[in-house]
Amino acid sequence: AAAHDALQRILALAPEDSTARIALASDLLLSSKDDEKACGITALLDQLEKALQINDYEARNHCFWTLESMSLRDPVQKTRFARLILRMPWHVIERRVVFHLLGYPHPLQDRNRLELRAWIHRLLETEPQIDSQERLGIARILQHHGEHLLALSVIPAELSLKDRDLLTARIDSLMAEKQWEQIQSLIVAPNVPLSRHHQALFQAWLALETTGDSAESVKKLGIALVEARERQEQGAFVAIGRLAAHHRQHRIATEAYALAFHPLFPVATHLVGPLLLQSRLGGMRADEALHLLAARERIEPWNRDLHRQLSCLRLLSGECIESILAEAEAALRLNPADVYSAFLAAFASQRLGRRDKAATYLEQLRYPYSWQPHERAAMIYILKSCGERGLAAQMAATIPSGAALFEEELSLLRAR
């Protein structure tokens, strides 16, 4: 929401800023509302047309690939996209594939699938000089449309063993089709173009998919984490974290996300939520999670979400309460309508035993706000202590059953 507002402010100052308009359109594509998604697609089509008019290569490619990934269904939008593709250089083979796909319904019917397979094979036969990157592009397009068997025909096994990107794309489609034996044969093939940590990751993934949460698969997940540690590769840590989280191995997921969150890596804003979720699910204490996040605070003083999460963890752990209260009060003097600062001030006051002071913030806390479950737990604690038991009960009913919370947060809910 903050990013959306910032883009709107940029466009108010510079209405012709194509970068901001593309970003705003892409933002609409993330909406859960069909009408907003449709508006985002139309805006991207507008920006693609503009990029073609002014020969903006970068904007043109960004719009093209974003629209391709959307699997357009509206006939008018599909027709317009196809016409715009015809205005782009036709020698780029991926554009011809996307153009051809726009002529089929979504999802594909069996008859369409057979026609498409024949067309793709003719295309590959008539383009003998097609390189590995073009094959990869075609395969990725087909994967976006769920056509994994067709993608596999574009990347034969023997060719995938010569290029790591082709190999991982082939493994993606084999995974989707649950072809476990073929995956195993690729991973252990002689001279396979995978580093040890990639091999270990795929072995763990394969074991978890085929044997579930067995001791052997968990062991392989641990080996993958050890190999990733030796390479110090953030992407590998994130991949292991996601894999472990998907299979409910929350301790390993927390460790992997924590390694990815290390100050050694320049970008980790997107990992705050997953790291805290897995640490809660894994039974970690609030002060342990605080230790994982605090190291990054010094290099990201601008990160408001991280700062708020750390403030909540410090209040739960009984640390820096006075300074958090002072900071929240200063923020409220600048902006009396700052709901989150009122929440922190009330929470800090309550932790200090100043119930009367905490009660002074209740009016601001009645304003609508998208509180997360852990924040709701603290709000319930504040409301109960201030005698607002009816409101506390109403808020308690809004916490989803089984929501991930630290033991300290559960204690707030149990407090009388």
mmCIF file of C-alpha atoms in Angstrom:
data_model
loop_
_atom_site.group_PDB
_atom_site.id
_atom_site.type_symbol
_atom_site.label_atom_id
_atom_site.label_comp_id
_atom_site.label_asym_id
_atom_site.label_seq_id
_atom_site.Cartn_x
_atom_site.Cartn_y
_atom_site.Cartn_z
ATOM 1 C CA ALA A 1 0.000 0.000 0.000
ATOM 2 C CA ALA A 2 2.857 2.378 0.842
ATOM 3 C CA ALA A 3 4.545 1.607 -2.489
ATOM 4 C CA HIS A 4 1.254 2.206 -4.329
ATOM 5 C CA ASP A 5 0.827 5.587 -2.631
ATOM 6 C CA ALA A 6 4.435 6.542 -3.427
ATOM 7 C CA LEU A 7 3.928 5.723 -7.111
ATOM 8 C CA GLN A 8 0.759 7.842 -7.173
ATOM 9 C CA ARG A 9 2.720 10.775 -5.729
ATOM 10 C CA ILE A 10 5.426 10.348 -8.384
ATOM 11 C CA LEU A 11 2.815 10.368 -11.145
ATOM 12 C CA ALA A 12 1.167 13.468 -9.671
ATOM 13 C CA LEU A 13 4.514 15.261 -10.112
ATOM 14 C CA ALA A 14 5.532 13.573 -13.374
ATOM 15 C CA PRO A 15 2.467 12.195 -15.210
ATOM 16 C CA GLU A 16 4.565 10.957 -18.161
ATOM 17 C CA ASP A 17 6.998 8.910 -16.062
ATOM 18 C CA SER A 18 6.774 5.538 -17.857
ATOM 19 C CA THR A 19 8.744 3.666 -15.187
ATOM 20 C CA ALA A 20 6.259 4.696 -12.495
ATOM 21 C CA ARG A 21 3.283 3.903 -14.732
ATOM 22 C CA ILE A 22 4.634 0.426 -15.510
ATOM 23 C CA ALA A 23 5.313 -0.175 -11.810
ATOM 24 C CA LEU A 24 1.785 0.969 -10.892
ATOM 25 C CA ALA A 25 0.256 -1.276 -13.557
ATOM 26 C CA SER A 26 2.343 -4.229 -12.336
ATOM 27 C CA ASP A 27 1.154 -3.477 -8.811
ATOM 28 C CA LEU A 28 -2.477 -3.798 -9.954
ATOM 29 C CA LEU A 29 -1.721 -7.258 -11.362
ATOM 30 C CA LEU A 30 -1.140 -8.464 -7.780
ATOM 31 C CA SER A 31 -4.676 -7.536 -6.764
ATOM 32 C CA SER A 32 -7.148 -10.246 -5.797
ATOM 33 C CA LYS A 33 -9.895 -8.306 -7.629
ATOM 34 C CA ASP A 34 -10.472 -9.216 -11.275
ATOM 35 C CA ASP A 35 -11.432 -5.676 -12.286
ATOM 36 C CA GLU A 36 -8.200 -4.235 -10.863
ATOM 37 C CA LYS A 37 -6.158 -6.924 -12.623
ATOM 38 C CA ALA A 38 -7.908 -6.076 -15.874
ATOM 39 C CA CYS A 39 -7.060 -2.387 -15.369
ATOM 40 C CA GLY A 40 -3.429 -3.345 -14.758
ATOM 41 C CA ILE A 41 -3.287 -5.381 -17.979
ATOM 42 C CA THR A 42 -4.835 -2.529 -19.994
ATOM 43 C CA ALA A 43 -2.330 -0.084 -18.480
ATOM 44 C CA LEU A 44 0.566 -2.390 -19.402
ATOM 45 C CA LEU A 45 -0.735 -2.696 -22.951
ATOM 46 C CA ASP A 46 -0.837 1.123 -23.090
ATOM 47 C CA GLN A 47 2.756 1.301 -21.886
ATOM 48 C CA LEU A 48 3.870 -1.379 -24.379
ATOM 49 C CA GLU A 49 2.322 0.637 -27.203
ATOM 50 C CA LYS A 50 4.040 3.781 -25.963
ATOM 51 C CA ALA A 51 7.392 1.959 -25.677
ATOM 52 C CA LEU A 52 7.044 0.802 -29.289
ATOM 53 C CA GLN A 53 6.308 4.351 -30.436
ATOM 54 C CA ILE A 54 9.398 5.845 -28.761
ATOM 55 C CA ASN A 55 11.660 2.785 -29.196
ATOM 56 C CA ASP A 56 12.128 2.266 -25.463
ATOM 57 C CA TYR A 57 13.776 -1.178 -25.563
ATOM 58 C CA GLU A 58 13.834 -1.753 -21.801
ATOM 59 C CA ALA A 59 10.199 -0.755 -21.179
ATOM 60 C CA ARG A 60 9.081 -2.765 -24.224
ATOM 61 C CA ASN A 61 10.696 -5.977 -22.970
ATOM 62 C CA HIS A 62 9.461 -5.489 -19.413
ATOM 63 C CA CYS A 63 5.864 -5.004 -20.564
ATOM 64 C CA PHE A 64 6.061 -7.902 -23.018
ATOM 65 C CA TRP A 65 7.322 -10.465 -20.506
ATOM 66 C CA THR A 66 4.962 -9.295 -17.761
ATOM 67 C CA LEU A 67 1.963 -9.575 -20.093
ATOM 68 C CA GLU A 68 3.149 -12.985 -21.323
ATOM 69 C CA SER A 69 3.223 -14.296 -17.758
ATOM 70 C CA MET A 70 -0.407 -13.253 -17.156
ATOM 71 C CA SER A 71 -2.061 -15.851 -19.462
ATOM 72 C CA LEU A 72 -4.543 -13.321 -20.866
ATOM 73 C CA ARG A 73 -8.159 -14.489 -21.194
ATOM 74 C CA ASP A 74 -10.061 -11.401 -22.305
ATOM 75 C CA PRO A 75 -10.463 -11.587 -26.140
ATOM 76 C CA VAL A 76 -10.048 -7.834 -26.606
ATOM 77 C CA GLN A 77 -6.837 -7.728 -24.562
ATOM 78 C CA LYS A 78 -5.470 -10.835 -26.312
ATOM 79 C CA THR A 79 -6.154 -9.332 -29.744
ATOM 80 C CA ARG A 80 -4.517 -6.047 -28.795
ATOM 81 C CA PHE A 81 -1.447 -7.823 -27.381
ATOM 82 C CA ALA A 82 -1.128 -9.899 -30.562
ATOM 83 C CA ARG A 83 -1.261 -6.756 -32.735
ATOM 84 C CA LEU A 84 1.428 -5.095 -30.626
ATOM 85 C CA ILE A 85 3.651 -8.184 -30.910
ATOM 86 C CA LEU A 86 3.407 -7.899 -34.715
ATOM 87 C CA ARG A 87 4.996 -4.444 -34.404
ATOM 88 C CA MET A 88 8.011 -5.916 -32.583
ATOM 89 C CA PRO A 89 11.057 -7.466 -34.329
ATOM 90 C CA TRP A 90 9.734 -10.806 -35.609
ATOM 91 C CA HIS A 91 13.081 -12.639 -35.642
ATOM 92 C CA VAL A 92 12.893 -13.115 -31.851
ATOM 93 C CA ILE A 93 11.548 -16.645 -31.628
ATOM 94 C CA GLU A 94 9.910 -16.289 -28.185
ATOM 95 C CA ARG A 95 7.631 -13.556 -29.561
ATOM 96 C CA ARG A 96 6.398 -15.880 -32.280
ATOM 97 C CA VAL A 97 5.568 -18.516 -29.653
ATOM 98 C CA VAL A 98 3.628 -16.029 -27.507
ATOM 99 C CA PHE A 99 1.810 -14.714 -30.594
ATOM 100 C CA HIS A 100 0.814 -18.259 -31.567
ATOM 101 C CA LEU A 101 -0.377 -19.088 -28.035
ATOM 102 C CA LEU A 102 -2.666 -16.042 -28.041
ATOM 103 C CA GLY A 103 -4.698 -17.763 -30.728
ATOM 104 C CA TYR A 104 -5.696 -20.587 -28.381
ATOM 105 C CA PRO A 105 -8.218 -20.585 -25.510
ATOM 106 C CA HIS A 106 -6.981 -20.718 -21.929
ATOM 107 C CA PRO A 107 -6.640 -23.346 -20.602
ATOM 108 C CA LEU A 108 -5.685 -25.384 -23.672
ATOM 109 C CA GLN A 109 -7.909 -28.225 -24.798
ATOM 110 C CA ASP A 110 -6.410 -31.565 -25.900
ATOM 111 C CA ARG A 111 -6.957 -30.735 -29.571
ATOM 112 C CA ASN A 112 -5.218 -27.360 -29.132
ATOM 113 C CA ARG A 113 -2.374 -29.047 -27.313
ATOM 114 C CA LEU A 114 -1.737 -31.461 -30.204
ATOM 115 C CA GLU A 115 -1.803 -28.583 -32.702
ATOM 116 C CA LEU A 116 0.595 -26.564 -30.564
ATOM 117 C CA ARG A 117 3.000 -29.501 -30.172
ATOM 118 C CA ALA A 118 3.117 -29.977 -33.953
ATOM 119 C CA TRP A 119 3.668 -26.245 -34.510
ATOM 120 C CA ILE A 120 6.492 -26.062 -31.926
ATOM 121 C CA HIS A 121 8.251 -29.058 -33.479
ATOM 122 C CA ARG A 122 7.999 -27.524 -36.975
ATOM 123 C CA LEU A 123 9.387 -24.276 -35.586
ATOM 124 C CA LEU A 124 12.384 -26.033 -34.033
ATOM 125 C CA GLU A 125 13.041 -27.950 -37.250
ATOM 126 C CA THR A 126 12.981 -24.800 -39.379
ATOM 127 C CA GLU A 127 15.220 -22.899 -36.934
ATOM 128 C CA PRO A 128 18.359 -25.087 -36.776
ATOM 129 C CA GLN A 129 20.437 -22.254 -35.296
ATOM 130 C CA ILE A 130 18.239 -21.820 -32.217
ATOM 131 C CA ASP A 131 20.493 -21.351 -29.176
ATOM 132 C CA SER A 132 20.097 -22.518 -25.591
ATOM 133 C CA GLN A 133 18.708 -19.193 -24.341
ATOM 134 C CA GLU A 134 15.975 -19.241 -26.989
ATOM 135 C CA ARG A 135 15.076 -22.828 -26.048
ATOM 136 C CA LEU A 136 14.972 -21.764 -22.425
ATOM 137 C CA GLY A 137 12.686 -18.839 -23.275
ATOM 138 C CA ILE A 138 10.278 -21.102 -25.173
ATOM 139 C CA ALA A 139 10.266 -23.636 -22.337
ATOM 140 C CA ARG A 140 9.555 -20.947 -19.726
ATOM 141 C CA ILE A 141 6.644 -19.630 -21.795
ATOM 142 C CA LEU A 142 5.160 -23.119 -22.036
ATOM 143 C CA GLN A 143 5.695 -23.635 -18.285
ATOM 144 C CA HIS A 144 3.780 -20.410 -17.571
ATOM 145 C CA HIS A 145 0.859 -22.004 -19.413
ATOM 146 C CA GLY A 146 1.201 -25.287 -17.511
ATOM 147 C CA GLU A 147 2.399 -27.169 -20.604
ATOM 148 C CA HIS A 148 5.235 -29.064 -18.915
ATOM 149 C CA LEU A 149 5.266 -32.086 -21.206
ATOM 150 C CA LEU A 150 5.640 -29.789 -24.196
ATOM 151 C CA ALA A 151 8.368 -27.849 -22.392
ATOM 152 C CA LEU A 152 10.232 -31.135 -21.865
ATOM 153 C CA SER A 153 10.170 -31.796 -25.601
ATOM 154 C CA VAL A 154 11.832 -28.407 -26.166
ATOM 155 C CA ILE A 155 14.664 -29.293 -23.752
ATOM 156 C CA PRO A 156 15.808 -32.880 -24.428
ATOM 157 C CA ALA A 157 17.719 -34.600 -21.611
ATOM 158 C CA GLU A 158 21.016 -34.781 -23.508
ATOM 159 C CA LEU A 159 20.884 -31.059 -24.282
ATOM 160 C CA SER A 160 20.017 -30.122 -20.682
ATOM 161 C CA LEU A 161 23.227 -31.788 -19.463
ATOM 162 C CA LYS A 162 25.242 -29.154 -21.335
ATOM 163 C CA ASP A 163 23.658 -26.073 -19.763
ATOM 164 C CA ARG A 164 22.677 -25.452 -16.132
ATOM 165 C CA ASP A 165 19.734 -23.166 -16.927
ATOM 166 C CA LEU A 166 18.274 -25.702 -19.348
ATOM 167 C CA LEU A 167 18.824 -28.443 -16.790
ATOM 168 C CA THR A 168 17.011 -26.625 -13.986
ATOM 169 C CA ALA A 169 14.145 -25.753 -16.352
ATOM 170 C CA ARG A 170 13.859 -29.411 -17.353
ATOM 171 C CA ILE A 171 13.890 -30.457 -13.689
ATOM 172 C CA ASP A 172 11.101 -27.933 -12.963
ATOM 173 C CA SER A 173 8.863 -29.585 -15.560
ATOM 174 C CA LEU A 174 9.832 -33.093 -14.454
ATOM 175 C CA MET A 175 8.873 -32.109 -10.909
ATOM 176 C CA ALA A 176 5.519 -30.814 -12.133
ATOM 177 C CA GLU A 177 4.926 -34.126 -13.908
ATOM 178 C CA LYS A 178 6.235 -36.153 -10.900
ATOM 179 C CA GLN A 179 8.879 -37.905 -13.007
ATOM 180 C CA TRP A 180 11.087 -38.720 -10.000
ATOM 181 C CA GLU A 181 13.311 -41.363 -11.611
ATOM 182 C CA GLN A 182 14.213 -39.086 -14.512
ATOM 183 C CA ILE A 183 15.106 -36.310 -12.077
ATOM 184 C CA GLN A 184 17.337 -38.638 -10.077
ATOM 185 C CA SER A 185 19.161 -39.779 -13.226
ATOM 186 C CA LEU A 186 19.802 -36.155 -14.228
ATOM 187 C CA ILE A 187 21.067 -35.071 -10.808
ATOM 188 C CA VAL A 188 23.649 -37.861 -10.547
ATOM 189 C CA ALA A 189 24.680 -37.928 -14.219
ATOM 190 C CA PRO A 190 28.446 -37.647 -14.895
ATOM 191 C CA ASN A 191 29.585 -34.069 -15.539
ATOM 192 C CA VAL A 192 26.158 -32.697 -14.631
ATOM 193 C CA PRO A 193 26.345 -28.841 -14.808
ATOM 194 C CA LEU A 194 25.328 -28.372 -11.174
ATOM 195 C CA SER A 195 27.436 -27.233 -8.244
ATOM 196 C CA ARG A 196 27.485 -29.382 -5.111
ATOM 197 C CA HIS A 197 25.043 -27.168 -3.236
ATOM 198 C CA HIS A 198 22.574 -27.291 -6.138
ATOM 199 C CA GLN A 199 22.878 -31.071 -6.299
ATOM 200 C CA ALA A 200 22.311 -31.309 -2.548
ATOM 201 C CA LEU A 201 19.255 -29.042 -2.795
ATOM 202 C CA PHE A 202 17.712 -31.124 -5.575
ATOM 203 C CA GLN A 203 18.449 -34.341 -3.673
ATOM 204 C CA ALA A 204 16.649 -32.939 -0.622
ATOM 205 C CA TRP A 205 13.734 -31.739 -2.735
ATOM 206 C CA LEU A 206 13.422 -35.112 -4.416
ATOM 207 C CA ALA A 207 13.589 -36.987 -1.085
ATOM 208 C CA LEU A 208 10.916 -34.778 0.490
ATOM 209 C CA GLU A 209 8.603 -35.178 -2.502
ATOM 210 C CA THR A 210 8.982 -38.958 -2.675
ATOM 211 C CA THR A 211 9.369 -40.036 0.971
ATOM 212 C CA GLY A 212 7.765 -37.143 2.834
ATOM 213 C CA ASP A 213 9.176 -35.998 6.161
ATOM 214 C CA SER A 214 11.290 -39.107 6.680
ATOM 215 C CA ALA A 215 14.517 -39.038 8.674
ATOM 216 C CA GLU A 216 16.464 -39.523 5.433
ATOM 217 C CA SER A 217 14.814 -36.589 3.653
ATOM 218 C CA VAL A 218 15.325 -34.291 6.658
ATOM 219 C CA LYS A 219 18.965 -35.383 6.765
ATOM 220 C CA LYS A 220 19.374 -34.468 3.086
ATOM 221 C CA LEU A 221 17.788 -31.082 3.772
ATOM 222 C CA GLY A 222 20.404 -30.534 6.480
ATOM 223 C CA ILE A 223 23.181 -31.536 4.060
ATOM 224 C CA ALA A 224 21.857 -29.031 1.522
ATOM 225 C CA LEU A 225 22.051 -26.309 4.180
ATOM 226 C CA VAL A 226 25.653 -27.262 5.016
ATOM 227 C CA GLU A 227 26.620 -27.088 1.323
ATOM 228 C CA ALA A 228 24.894 -23.714 0.958
ATOM 229 C CA ARG A 229 26.800 -22.412 3.994
ATOM 230 C CA GLU A 230 30.085 -23.235 2.285
ATOM 231 C CA ARG A 231 29.073 -21.248 -0.785
ATOM 232 C CA GLN A 232 27.452 -18.376 1.183
ATOM 233 C CA GLU A 233 24.813 -17.967 -1.527
ATOM 234 C CA GLN A 234 21.688 -16.132 -0.414
ATOM 235 C CA GLY A 235 19.479 -17.633 -3.130
ATOM 236 C CA ALA A 236 20.328 -21.147 -1.945
ATOM 237 C CA PHE A 237 19.418 -20.241 1.646
ATOM 238 C CA VAL A 238 16.063 -18.821 0.512
ATOM 239 C CA ALA A 239 15.340 -21.912 -1.612
ATOM 240 C CA ILE A 240 16.085 -24.214 1.327
ATOM 241 C CA GLY A 241 13.948 -22.043 3.616
ATOM 242 C CA ARG A 242 10.967 -22.245 1.261
ATOM 243 C CA LEU A 243 11.414 -25.982 0.745
ATOM 244 C CA ALA A 244 11.694 -26.661 4.470
ATOM 245 C CA ALA A 245 8.702 -24.417 5.245
ATOM 246 C CA HIS A 246 6.587 -26.186 2.621
ATOM 247 C CA HIS A 247 7.324 -29.514 4.322
ATOM 248 C CA ARG A 248 6.788 -28.089 7.835
ATOM 249 C CA GLN A 249 10.441 -28.376 8.849
ATOM 250 C CA HIS A 250 10.225 -25.066 10.670
ATOM 251 C CA ARG A 251 13.523 -25.213 12.546
ATOM 252 C CA ILE A 252 15.516 -25.787 9.372
ATOM 253 C CA ALA A 253 13.455 -23.143 7.572
ATOM 254 C CA THR A 254 14.209 -20.624 10.325
ATOM 255 C CA GLU A 255 17.928 -21.385 10.190
ATOM 256 C CA ALA A 256 17.991 -21.037 6.389
ATOM 257 C CA TYR A 257 16.065 -17.744 6.386
ATOM 258 C CA ALA A 258 18.273 -16.416 9.186
ATOM 259 C CA LEU A 259 21.370 -17.152 7.086
ATOM 260 C CA ALA A 260 19.769 -15.387 4.107
ATOM 261 C CA PHE A 261 18.954 -12.432 6.382
ATOM 262 C CA HIS A 262 22.595 -11.953 7.422
ATOM 263 C CA PRO A 263 24.008 -8.412 6.963
ATOM 264 C CA LEU A 264 26.499 -9.951 4.523
ATOM 265 C CA PHE A 265 23.765 -9.765 1.859
ATOM 266 C CA PRO A 266 22.622 -6.348 0.603
ATOM 267 C CA VAL A 267 18.904 -7.059 0.113
ATOM 268 C CA ALA A 268 16.712 -8.980 2.572
ATOM 269 C CA THR A 269 13.616 -6.819 3.135
ATOM 270 C CA HIS A 270 11.358 -9.543 1.724
ATOM 271 C CA LEU A 271 12.599 -12.081 4.290
ATOM 272 C CA VAL A 272 11.345 -10.415 7.484
ATOM 273 C CA GLY A 273 7.878 -12.011 7.250
ATOM 274 C CA PRO A 274 8.989 -15.569 6.355
ATOM 275 C CA LEU A 275 11.723 -15.542 9.008
ATOM 276 C CA LEU A 276 9.350 -14.476 11.783
ATOM 277 C CA LEU A 277 6.620 -16.883 10.653
ATOM 278 C CA GLN A 278 8.961 -19.881 10.685
ATOM 279 C CA SER A 279 10.523 -18.884 14.008
ATOM 280 C CA ARG A 280 7.027 -18.730 15.527
ATOM 281 C CA LEU A 281 6.001 -22.071 14.003
ATOM 282 C CA GLY A 282 9.285 -23.627 15.125
ATOM 283 C CA GLY A 283 8.681 -22.765 18.773
ATOM 284 C CA MET A 284 11.413 -20.147 19.062
ATOM 285 C CA ARG A 285 11.287 -17.555 21.863
ATOM 286 C CA ALA A 286 10.733 -13.886 21.095
ATOM 287 C CA ASP A 287 14.189 -12.905 22.353
ATOM 288 C CA GLU A 288 15.792 -15.500 20.053
ATOM 289 C CA ALA A 289 13.936 -14.037 17.060
ATOM 290 C CA LEU A 290 14.977 -10.564 18.213
ATOM 291 C CA HIS A 291 18.613 -11.666 18.081
ATOM 292 C CA LEU A 292 18.162 -12.902 14.479
ATOM 293 C CA LEU A 293 16.663 -9.630 13.259
ATOM 294 C CA ALA A 294 18.605 -7.053 15.275
ATOM 295 C CA ALA A 295 21.906 -7.464 13.422
ATOM 296 C CA ARG A 296 20.318 -6.086 10.269
ATOM 297 C CA GLU A 297 18.798 -3.022 11.904
ATOM 298 C CA ARG A 298 22.094 -1.122 11.765
ATOM 299 C CA ILE A 299 22.384 -1.411 7.979
ATOM 300 C CA GLU A 300 18.667 -0.802 7.249
ATOM 301 C CA PRO A 301 17.657 2.202 9.377
ATOM 302 C CA TRP A 302 15.104 3.090 6.657
ATOM 303 C CA ASN A 303 13.262 -0.248 6.959
ATOM 304 C CA ARG A 304 10.050 0.708 8.780
ATOM 305 C CA ASP A 305 8.604 -2.811 8.810
ATOM 306 C CA LEU A 306 11.783 -4.241 10.334
ATOM 307 C CA HIS A 307 11.876 -1.467 12.928
ATOM 308 C CA ARG A 308 8.250 -2.097 13.945
ATOM 309 C CA GLN A 309 8.791 -5.843 14.216
ATOM 310 C CA LEU A 310 11.872 -5.281 16.350
ATOM 311 C CA SER A 311 9.975 -2.866 18.604
ATOM 312 C CA CYS A 312 7.278 -5.481 19.214
ATOM 313 C CA LEU A 313 9.882 -8.181 19.912
ATOM 314 C CA ARG A 314 11.741 -5.899 22.337
ATOM 315 C CA LEU A 315 8.540 -5.115 24.221
ATOM 316 C CA LEU A 316 7.739 -8.838 24.398
ATOM 317 C CA SER A 317 11.254 -9.539 25.676
ATOM 318 C CA GLY A 318 11.243 -6.630 28.142
ATOM 319 C CA GLU A 319 14.037 -4.735 26.371
ATOM 320 C CA CYS A 320 14.364 -0.999 25.581
ATOM 321 C CA ILE A 321 10.829 -0.301 26.825
ATOM 322 C CA GLU A 322 11.509 3.283 27.925
ATOM 323 C CA SER A 323 13.237 4.205 24.648
ATOM 324 C CA ILE A 324 10.436 2.673 22.559
ATOM 325 C CA LEU A 325 7.875 4.651 24.557
ATOM 326 C CA ALA A 326 9.837 7.881 24.089
ATOM 327 C CA GLU A 327 10.196 7.267 20.346
ATOM 328 C CA ALA A 328 6.480 6.490 19.942
ATOM 329 C CA GLU A 329 5.501 9.622 21.866
ATOM 330 C CA ALA A 330 7.797 11.732 19.674
ATOM 331 C CA ALA A 331 6.181 10.257 16.551
ATOM 332 C CA LEU A 332 2.718 11.053 17.915
ATOM 333 C CA ARG A 333 3.680 14.669 18.543
ATOM 334 C CA LEU A 334 4.535 14.941 14.842
ATOM 335 C CA ASN A 335 1.468 12.989 13.725
ATOM 336 C CA PRO A 336 -1.275 12.482 16.347
ATOM 337 C CA ALA A 337 -3.141 10.161 13.945
ATOM 338 C CA ASP A 338 -0.258 7.666 13.758
ATOM 339 C CA VAL A 339 -2.117 4.529 14.874
ATOM 340 C CA TYR A 340 0.932 2.257 15.036
ATOM 341 C CA SER A 341 2.888 4.657 17.239
ATOM 342 C CA ALA A 342 -0.149 4.855 19.545
ATOM 343 C CA PHE A 343 -0.139 1.059 19.689
ATOM 344 C CA LEU A 344 3.569 0.940 20.603
ATOM 345 C CA ALA A 345 3.119 3.697 23.191
ATOM 346 C CA ALA A 346 0.183 1.860 24.800
ATOM 347 C CA PHE A 347 2.028 -1.476 24.745
ATOM 348 C CA ALA A 348 5.181 0.063 26.250
ATOM 349 C CA SER A 349 3.168 1.897 28.923
ATOM 350 C CA GLN A 350 1.431 -1.327 29.858
ATOM 351 C CA ARG A 351 4.745 -3.211 30.095
ATOM 352 C CA LEU A 352 5.949 -0.501 32.473
ATOM 353 C CA GLY A 353 2.825 -0.918 34.619
ATOM 354 C CA ARG A 354 1.422 2.493 33.672
ATOM 355 C CA ARG A 355 -2.156 1.468 32.974
ATOM 356 C CA ASP A 356 -3.565 4.974 33.163
ATOM 357 C CA LYS A 357 -1.091 6.172 30.550
ATOM 358 C CA ALA A 358 -1.855 3.179 28.311
ATOM 359 C CA ALA A 359 -5.571 4.062 28.495
ATOM 360 C CA THR A 360 -4.895 7.514 27.022
ATOM 361 C CA TYR A 361 -4.124 5.907 23.654
ATOM 362 C CA LEU A 362 -7.306 3.823 23.414
ATOM 363 C CA GLU A 363 -9.184 6.360 21.295
ATOM 364 C CA GLN A 364 -6.507 6.215 18.568
ATOM 365 C CA LEU A 365 -6.468 2.411 18.742
ATOM 366 C CA ARG A 366 -10.153 2.312 17.799
ATOM 367 C CA TYR A 367 -9.299 3.522 14.277
ATOM 368 C CA PRO A 368 -9.425 0.837 11.537
ATOM 369 C CA TYR A 369 -6.057 -0.813 10.985
ATOM 370 C CA SER A 370 -4.919 -4.106 9.436
ATOM 371 C CA TRP A 371 -3.486 -5.611 12.621
ATOM 372 C CA GLN A 372 -1.524 -8.865 12.313
ATOM 373 C CA PRO A 373 -2.261 -11.747 14.750
ATOM 374 C CA HIS A 374 0.761 -10.978 16.961
ATOM 375 C CA GLU A 375 -0.265 -7.324 17.150
ATOM 376 C CA ARG A 376 -3.828 -8.333 17.960
ATOM 377 C CA ALA A 377 -2.512 -10.415 20.866
ATOM 378 C CA ALA A 378 -0.821 -7.313 22.284
ATOM 379 C CA MET A 379 -3.922 -5.205 21.628
ATOM 380 C CA ILE A 380 -6.065 -7.704 23.558
ATOM 381 C CA TYR A 381 -3.596 -7.491 26.453
ATOM 382 C CA ILE A 382 -3.800 -3.681 26.415
ATOM 383 C CA LEU A 383 -7.602 -3.620 26.189
ATOM 384 C CA LYS A 384 -8.037 -6.095 29.054
ATOM 385 C CA SER A 385 -5.703 -4.163 31.307
ATOM 386 C CA CYS A 386 -7.639 -0.972 30.592
ATOM 387 C CA GLY A 387 -10.982 -2.598 31.431
ATOM 388 C CA GLU A 388 -12.165 -2.892 27.819
ATOM 389 C CA ARG A 389 -12.974 -6.604 28.056
ATOM 390 C CA GLY A 390 -15.807 -6.446 25.532
ATOM 391 C CA LEU A 391 -13.533 -4.988 22.864
ATOM 392 C CA ALA A 392 -10.818 -7.466 23.827
ATOM 393 C CA ALA A 393 -13.217 -10.364 23.296
ATOM 394 C CA GLN A 394 -14.248 -8.999 19.903
ATOM 395 C CA MET A 395 -10.624 -8.721 18.814
ATOM 396 C CA ALA A 396 -9.802 -12.200 20.155
ATOM 397 C CA ALA A 397 -12.480 -13.599 17.827
ATOM 398 C CA THR A 398 -10.623 -12.109 14.840
ATOM 399 C CA ILE A 399 -7.384 -14.049 15.454
ATOM 400 C CA PRO A 400 -7.427 -17.055 13.072
ATOM 401 C CA SER A 401 -7.500 -20.459 14.715
ATOM 402 C CA GLY A 402 -3.983 -21.896 14.847
ATOM 403 C CA ALA A 403 -2.297 -18.546 14.113
ATOM 404 C CA ALA A 404 1.479 -18.739 14.606
ATOM 405 C CA LEU A 405 2.449 -16.905 17.825
ATOM 406 C CA PHE A 406 5.428 -16.852 20.151
ATOM 407 C CA GLU A 407 4.865 -18.256 23.628
ATOM 408 C CA GLU A 408 5.203 -14.703 24.961
ATOM 409 C CA GLU A 409 2.353 -13.606 22.656
ATOM 410 C CA LEU A 410 0.206 -16.548 23.783
ATOM 411 C CA SER A 411 0.882 -15.429 27.366
ATOM 412 C CA LEU A 412 -0.566 -12.028 26.530
ATOM 413 C CA LEU A 413 -3.751 -13.728 25.368
ATOM 414 C CA ARG A 414 -3.930 -15.785 28.557
ATOM 415 C CA ALA A 415 -3.364 -12.764 30.818
ATOM 416 C CA ARG A 416 -6.381 -11.701 32.894
#
